[in-house]
CSV table of C-alpha atoms and ligand atoms in Angstrom, one decimal:
chain,number,residue,atom,x,y,z
A,94,MET,CA,-109.2,-210.1,-16.6
A,95,ARG,CA,-106.9,-207.4,-15.6
A,96,LEU,CA,-102.9,-207.0,-15.9
A,97,TYR,CA,-101.1,-204.4,-14.0
A,98,GLY,CA,-97.8,-203.5,-15.1
A,99,ASP,CA,-95.6,-201.2,-17.5
A,100,ARG,CA,-94.9,-201.9,-20.9
A,101,ALA,CA,-91.2,-201.0,-20.4
A,102,SER,CA,-91.0,-204.2,-18.1
A,103,SER,CA,-89.7,-207.3,-19.7
A,104,ASN,CA,-91.6,-209.3,-17.3
A,105,THR,CA,-94.7,-207.4,-18.1
A,106,ARG,CA,-94.1,-207.9,-21.7
A,107,ARG,CA,-94.1,-211.6,-21.4
A,108,VAL,CA,-97.7,-211.7,-20.3
A,109,LEU,CA,-98.9,-208.9,-22.8
A,110,ALA,CA,-97.2,-210.8,-25.6
A,111,LEU,CA,-99.0,-214.1,-24.5
A,112,ALA,CA,-102.5,-212.4,-24.2
A,113,ARG,CA,-102.3,-210.7,-27.4
A,114,HIS,CA,-101.0,-214.1,-29.3
A,115,LEU,CA,-103.9,-215.8,-27.8
A,116,LYS,CA,-106.3,-213.1,-28.7
A,117,LEU,CA,-107.5,-212.8,-24.8
A,118,ASP,CA,-109.6,-209.8,-23.6
A,119,VAL,CA,-107.1,-208.6,-20.7
A,120,GLU,CA,-107.6,-205.1,-19.7
A,121,PHE,CA,-104.2,-203.3,-18.8
A,122,THR,CA,-103.7,-200.9,-15.7
A,123,PHE,CA,-100.3,-199.0,-16.0
A,124,VAL,CA,-98.5,-199.1,-12.8
A,125,ASN,CA,-95.6,-196.4,-12.7
A,126,LEU,CA,-92.5,-197.8,-10.8
A,127,PHE,CA,-90.8,-194.5,-11.1
A,128,VAL,CA,-93.4,-192.8,-8.9
A,129,GLY,CA,-93.8,-195.4,-6.6
A,130,GLU,CA,-97.4,-196.5,-7.6
A,131,ASN,CA,-96.0,-200.3,-6.9
A,132,ARG,CA,-95.4,-199.2,-3.3
A,133,SER,CA,-99.1,-197.7,-2.8
A,134,PRO,CA,-101.3,-199.7,-0.4
A,135,TRP,CA,-103.9,-200.6,-3.2
A,136,TYR,CA,-101.1,-202.3,-5.1
A,137,LEU,CA,-99.3,-204.0,-2.3
A,138,ALA,CA,-102.7,-205.3,-1.3
A,139,LEU,CA,-102.8,-207.1,-4.4
A,140,ASN,CA,-98.9,-208.0,-4.7
A,141,PRO,CA,-97.1,-207.7,-1.3
A,142,ASN,CA,-93.8,-208.0,-3.3
A,143,GLY,CA,-94.5,-204.6,-5.0
A,144,THR,CA,-93.2,-205.9,-8.4
A,145,ILE,CA,-94.9,-206.0,-11.6
A,146,PRO,CA,-96.9,-207.7,-13.2
A,147,THR,CA,-99.9,-208.5,-11.2
A,148,PHE,CA,-102.8,-210.2,-12.7
A,149,LYS,CA,-106.6,-210.5,-11.4
A,150,ASP,CA,-109.3,-212.6,-12.7
A,151,GLY,CA,-112.3,-212.4,-10.2
A,152,ASP,CA,-111.0,-214.1,-7.1
A,153,VAL,CA,-107.9,-215.2,-8.5
A,154,VAL,CA,-104.8,-212.8,-8.1
A,155,LEU,CA,-101.3,-213.8,-9.3
A,156,PHE,CA,-97.9,-212.4,-9.2
A,157,GLU,CA,-95.0,-214.0,-11.0
A,158,ALA,CA,-95.1,-213.6,-14.6
A,159,SER,CA,-94.9,-217.3,-15.5
A,160,ALA,CA,-97.6,-218.1,-13.2
A,161,ILE,CA,-99.9,-215.8,-14.8
A,162,MET,CA,-98.8,-217.0,-18.4
A,163,ILE,CA,-99.7,-220.7,-17.5
A,164,TYR,CA,-102.9,-219.4,-16.4
A,165,LEU,CA,-103.7,-217.4,-19.5
A,166,ALA,CA,-102.4,-220.4,-21.6
A,167,GLU,CA,-104.9,-222.7,-19.8
A,168,CYS,CA,-107.8,-220.1,-20.4
A,169,ALA,CA,-107.3,-220.0,-24.1
A,170,GLY,CA,-108.2,-223.6,-25.4
A,171,PRO,CA,-106.1,-225.3,-28.3
A,172,ALA,CA,-103.9,-222.0,-29.0
A,173,GLY,CA,-103.0,-222.1,-25.3
A,174,SER,CA,-102.4,-226.0,-25.4
A,175,ALA,CA,-100.1,-225.4,-28.3
A,176,LEU,CA,-97.7,-223.3,-26.2
A,177,TRP,CA,-98.3,-225.1,-22.8
A,178,PRO,CA,-98.3,-229.0,-24.1
A,179,SER,CA,-99.1,-231.8,-21.9
A,180,GLY,CA,-97.6,-234.9,-21.0
A,181,THR,CA,-93.6,-235.2,-20.8
A,182,ALA,CA,-93.4,-231.9,-23.1
A,183,ARG,CA,-95.1,-230.1,-20.3
A,184,PHE,CA,-92.1,-231.0,-18.0
A,185,GLU,CA,-89.5,-229.9,-20.4
A,186,VAL,CA,-91.4,-226.6,-20.7
A,187,LEU,CA,-91.2,-226.1,-16.8
A,188,LYS,CA,-87.6,-227.2,-16.8
A,189,TRP,CA,-86.7,-224.3,-19.1
A,190,MET,CA,-89.0,-221.9,-17.4
A,191,PHE,CA,-87.4,-222.7,-14.1
A,192,TRP,CA,-84.0,-222.5,-15.7
A,193,ALA,CA,-84.8,-219.2,-17.2
A,194,ALA,CA,-86.0,-217.7,-13.8
A,195,GLU,CA,-83.0,-219.3,-11.8
A,196,HIS,CA,-80.3,-218.9,-14.0
A,197,PHE,CA,-80.7,-217.1,-17.6
A,198,ARG,CA,-82.4,-214.0,-16.5
A,199,ARG,CA,-80.6,-213.3,-13.2
A,200,GLY,CA,-77.3,-211.7,-15.1
A,201,PRO,CA,-79.7,-209.5,-17.3
A,202,ALA,CA,-81.7,-208.3,-14.2
A,203,VAL,CA,-78.5,-207.2,-12.6
A,204,LEU,CA,-77.2,-205.3,-15.7
A,205,ILE,CA,-80.7,-203.7,-16.2
A,206,ASP,CA,-80.4,-202.2,-12.8
A,207,GLU,CA,-76.7,-201.2,-13.0
A,208,ARG,CA,-76.9,-199.9,-16.5
A,209,PHE,CA,-80.4,-198.3,-17.0
A,210,ILE,CA,-82.0,-197.8,-13.7
A,211,HIS,CA,-78.9,-196.5,-11.8
A,212,ARG,CA,-78.0,-194.4,-14.8
A,213,LEU,CA,-81.5,-192.8,-14.7
A,214,GLN,CA,-81.0,-192.1,-11.0
A,215,GLY,CA,-77.6,-190.4,-11.8
A,216,ARG,CA,-75.7,-193.5,-10.1
A,217,ASP,CA,-72.4,-194.9,-11.7
A,218,GLU,CA,-72.6,-198.6,-12.6
A,219,ASN,CA,-70.8,-201.1,-10.0
A,220,PRO,CA,-68.3,-202.7,-12.2
A,221,VAL,CA,-67.9,-205.6,-9.7
A,222,ARG,CA,-71.7,-206.3,-10.1
A,223,VAL,CA,-71.5,-205.7,-13.9
A,224,ALA,CA,-68.7,-208.2,-14.3
A,225,ASP,CA,-70.3,-210.8,-12.1
A,226,ALA,CA,-73.4,-210.5,-14.3
A,227,GLN,CA,-71.7,-210.7,-17.5
A,228,THR,CA,-70.0,-214.0,-16.4
A,229,SER,CA,-73.3,-215.2,-15.4
A,230,VAL,CA,-75.0,-214.3,-18.9
A,231,ARG,CA,-71.9,-216.0,-20.8
A,232,ARG,CA,-72.3,-219.0,-18.8
A,233,TYR,CA,-75.9,-219.6,-19.3
A,234,ALA,CA,-75.9,-218.1,-23.0
A,235,ASP,CA,-73.3,-220.8,-23.9
A,236,VAL,CA,-75.5,-223.5,-22.3
A,237,LEU,CA,-78.6,-222.4,-24.5
A,238,ASN,CA,-76.5,-221.9,-27.7
A,239,ARG,CA,-75.2,-225.3,-27.5
A,240,TYR,CA,-78.7,-226.8,-26.7
A,241,LEU,CA,-80.2,-225.1,-29.7
A,242,VAL,CA,-78.2,-226.7,-32.1
A,243,GLY,CA,-80.6,-228.5,-34.5
A,244,ARG,CA,-83.5,-227.4,-32.6
A,245,ALA,CA,-86.2,-224.7,-33.7
A,246,PHE,CA,-87.3,-224.1,-30.3
A,247,VAL,CA,-86.5,-225.5,-26.8
A,248,VAL,CA,-89.4,-227.8,-26.7
A,249,GLY,CA,-90.3,-229.3,-29.9
A,250,ASP,CA,-90.9,-227.5,-33.4
A,251,THR,CA,-93.1,-224.7,-32.4
A,252,PRO,CA,-92.7,-222.2,-29.6
A,253,THR,CA,-93.9,-222.8,-26.2
A,254,LEU,CA,-94.0,-220.7,-23.0
A,255,ALA,CA,-90.4,-221.6,-22.2
A,256,ASP,CA,-89.3,-219.8,-25.4
A,257,ILE,CA,-91.3,-216.6,-24.3
A,258,ASP,CA,-89.6,-216.9,-20.8
A,259,LEU,CA,-86.1,-217.5,-22.2
A,260,ALA,CA,-86.6,-214.4,-24.6
A,261,ALA,CA,-87.3,-212.1,-21.8
A,262,PRO,CA,-83.7,-210.7,-21.5
A,263,PHE,CA,-83.6,-209.8,-25.4
A,264,SER,CA,-85.9,-207.1,-24.4
A,265,HIS,CA,-83.4,-204.8,-22.8
A,266,VAL,CA,-80.4,-205.9,-24.6
A,267,LEU,CA,-79.8,-202.1,-26.0
A,268,ARG,CA,-79.6,-201.1,-22.3
A,269,THR,CA,-77.8,-204.2,-20.7
A,270,ARG,CA,-75.5,-204.7,-23.5
A,271,ALA,CA,-75.9,-208.6,-22.6
A,272,PRO,CA,-73.5,-210.1,-25.3
A,273,PHE,CA,-76.2,-212.4,-26.8
A,274,ASP,CA,-74.6,-211.6,-30.4
A,275,ASP,CA,-71.9,-213.7,-29.5
A,276,TYR,CA,-74.2,-216.7,-29.5
A,277,PRO,CA,-75.3,-217.3,-33.1
A,278,ASN,CA,-77.9,-219.8,-32.3
A,279,LEU,CA,-79.4,-217.9,-29.6
A,280,VAL,CA,-79.8,-214.9,-32.1
A,281,ALA,CA,-81.2,-217.3,-34.8
A,282,TRP,CA,-83.9,-218.8,-32.3
A,283,HIS,CA,-84.9,-215.0,-31.1
A,284,MET,CA,-85.3,-214.3,-34.7
A,285,ARG,CA,-87.6,-217.2,-35.2
A,286,LEU,CA,-89.5,-216.5,-32.2
A,287,LEU,CA,-90.2,-213.0,-33.5
A,288,ASP,CA,-91.6,-214.5,-36.8
A,289,ALA,CA,-93.6,-217.2,-35.1
A,290,ILE,CA,-95.1,-215.0,-32.3
A,291,PRO,CA,-95.8,-211.6,-33.9
A,292,SER,CA,-97.1,-210.3,-30.6
A,293,TRP,CA,-93.4,-210.9,-29.3
A,294,ARG,CA,-92.3,-208.3,-31.9
A,295,THR,CA,-95.1,-205.6,-31.4
A,296,THR,CA,-94.6,-205.8,-27.6
A,297,GLY,CA,-90.7,-205.1,-28.3
A,298,GLU,CA,-91.7,-202.1,-30.3
A,299,ASP,CA,-94.3,-201.0,-27.7
A,300,LEU,CA,-91.5,-201.5,-24.7
A,301,GLU,CA,-89.0,-199.3,-26.9
A,302,GLN,CA,-91.5,-196.5,-27.2
A,303,ARG,CA,-92.2,-196.5,-23.6
A,304,ILE,CA,-88.3,-196.5,-22.9
A,305,VAL,CA,-88.2,-193.2,-24.9
A,306,ALA,CA,-90.8,-191.6,-22.6
A,307,ILE,CA,-89.0,-192.8,-19.5
A,308,GLU,CA,-85.7,-191.3,-20.5
A,309,ALA,CA,-87.6,-188.2,-21.5
A,310,SER,CA,-89.0,-188.0,-18.1
A,311,PHE,CA,-85.8,-188.3,-16.6
A,312,ALA,CA,-84.2,-185.7,-18.7
A,313,SER,CA,-86.7,-183.0,-18.1
B,246,GSH,N1,-90.1,-212.8,-10.7
B,246,GSH,C1,-91.0,-211.6,-10.9
B,246,GSH,C2,-90.1,-210.6,-11.4
B,246,GSH,C3,-91.0,-209.0,-11.5
B,246,GSH,C4,-90.1,-208.1,-11.2
B,246,GSH,O1,-88.9,-208.1,-10.6
B,246,GSH,N2,-90.5,-206.9,-11.9
B,246,GSH,C5,-89.6,-205.6,-11.9
B,246,GSH,C6,-89.9,-205.1,-13.2
B,246,GSH,S1,-89.6,-205.8,-14.7
B,246,GSH,C7,-90.3,-204.8,-10.9
B,246,GSH,O2,-91.2,-204.9,-10.4
B,246,GSH,N3,-89.3,-204.1,-10.0
B,246,GSH,C8,-89.5,-203.3,-9.1
B,246,GSH,C9,-89.1,-203.7,-7.7
B,246,GSH,O3,-88.4,-204.7,-7.7
B,246,GSH,O4,-89.6,-203.0,-6.8
B,246,GSH,C10,-91.8,-212.0,-12.3
B,246,GSH,O5,-91.7,-212.8,-13.1
B,246,GSH,O6,-93.0,-211.5,-12.4
């Protein structure tokens, strides 16, 4: 099994954290977006979107981090089943995974472009896009904050793939300045996830180290 990505990417992090948590033997190939490796023919042959992460296991080639996560959970036996439950709980997990992609992560994705990528490229942030993204972040953070009242995790008492999908935007909060701190249940839930899934914490540390290297490469 091989994962293609960058430790600085929150979408790559979701997969790396899960693979580490499940103790799966997944090799890693670094794909440097900043020099256009994701646009090279060999990479586009694997993933025509040119996005990271991409995953390969024999003939199985997947893009979309959530699809990769489900594949890994299904490979991993009981530890995987705990994060990817069967029955009606699975539909709850899927519901939040889709919601994370369609709503919760969209504002932060704009903010990382505007406040990090554009800054590296020497461009100013676009105030209209930033304001719209912040409105979106607040709208959905409020939904999740209210949902989490009296709940340890989004589905049941232990983490599932849905929690990892929802936690991804916390990866770049130092850069996006997404106002998650205004939502106390969200902050407490994220702390519980860091404790319950130690690889979520360690991949967060790896990500910050890689960000330092990226910033340095642009400064030189
Ligand atoms: N929905 C995709 C998003 C992938 C994505 O947008 N990745 C970013 C990095 S975090 C990327 O590859 N950006 C480069 C580009 O869009 O060209 C997933 O979950 O895997």
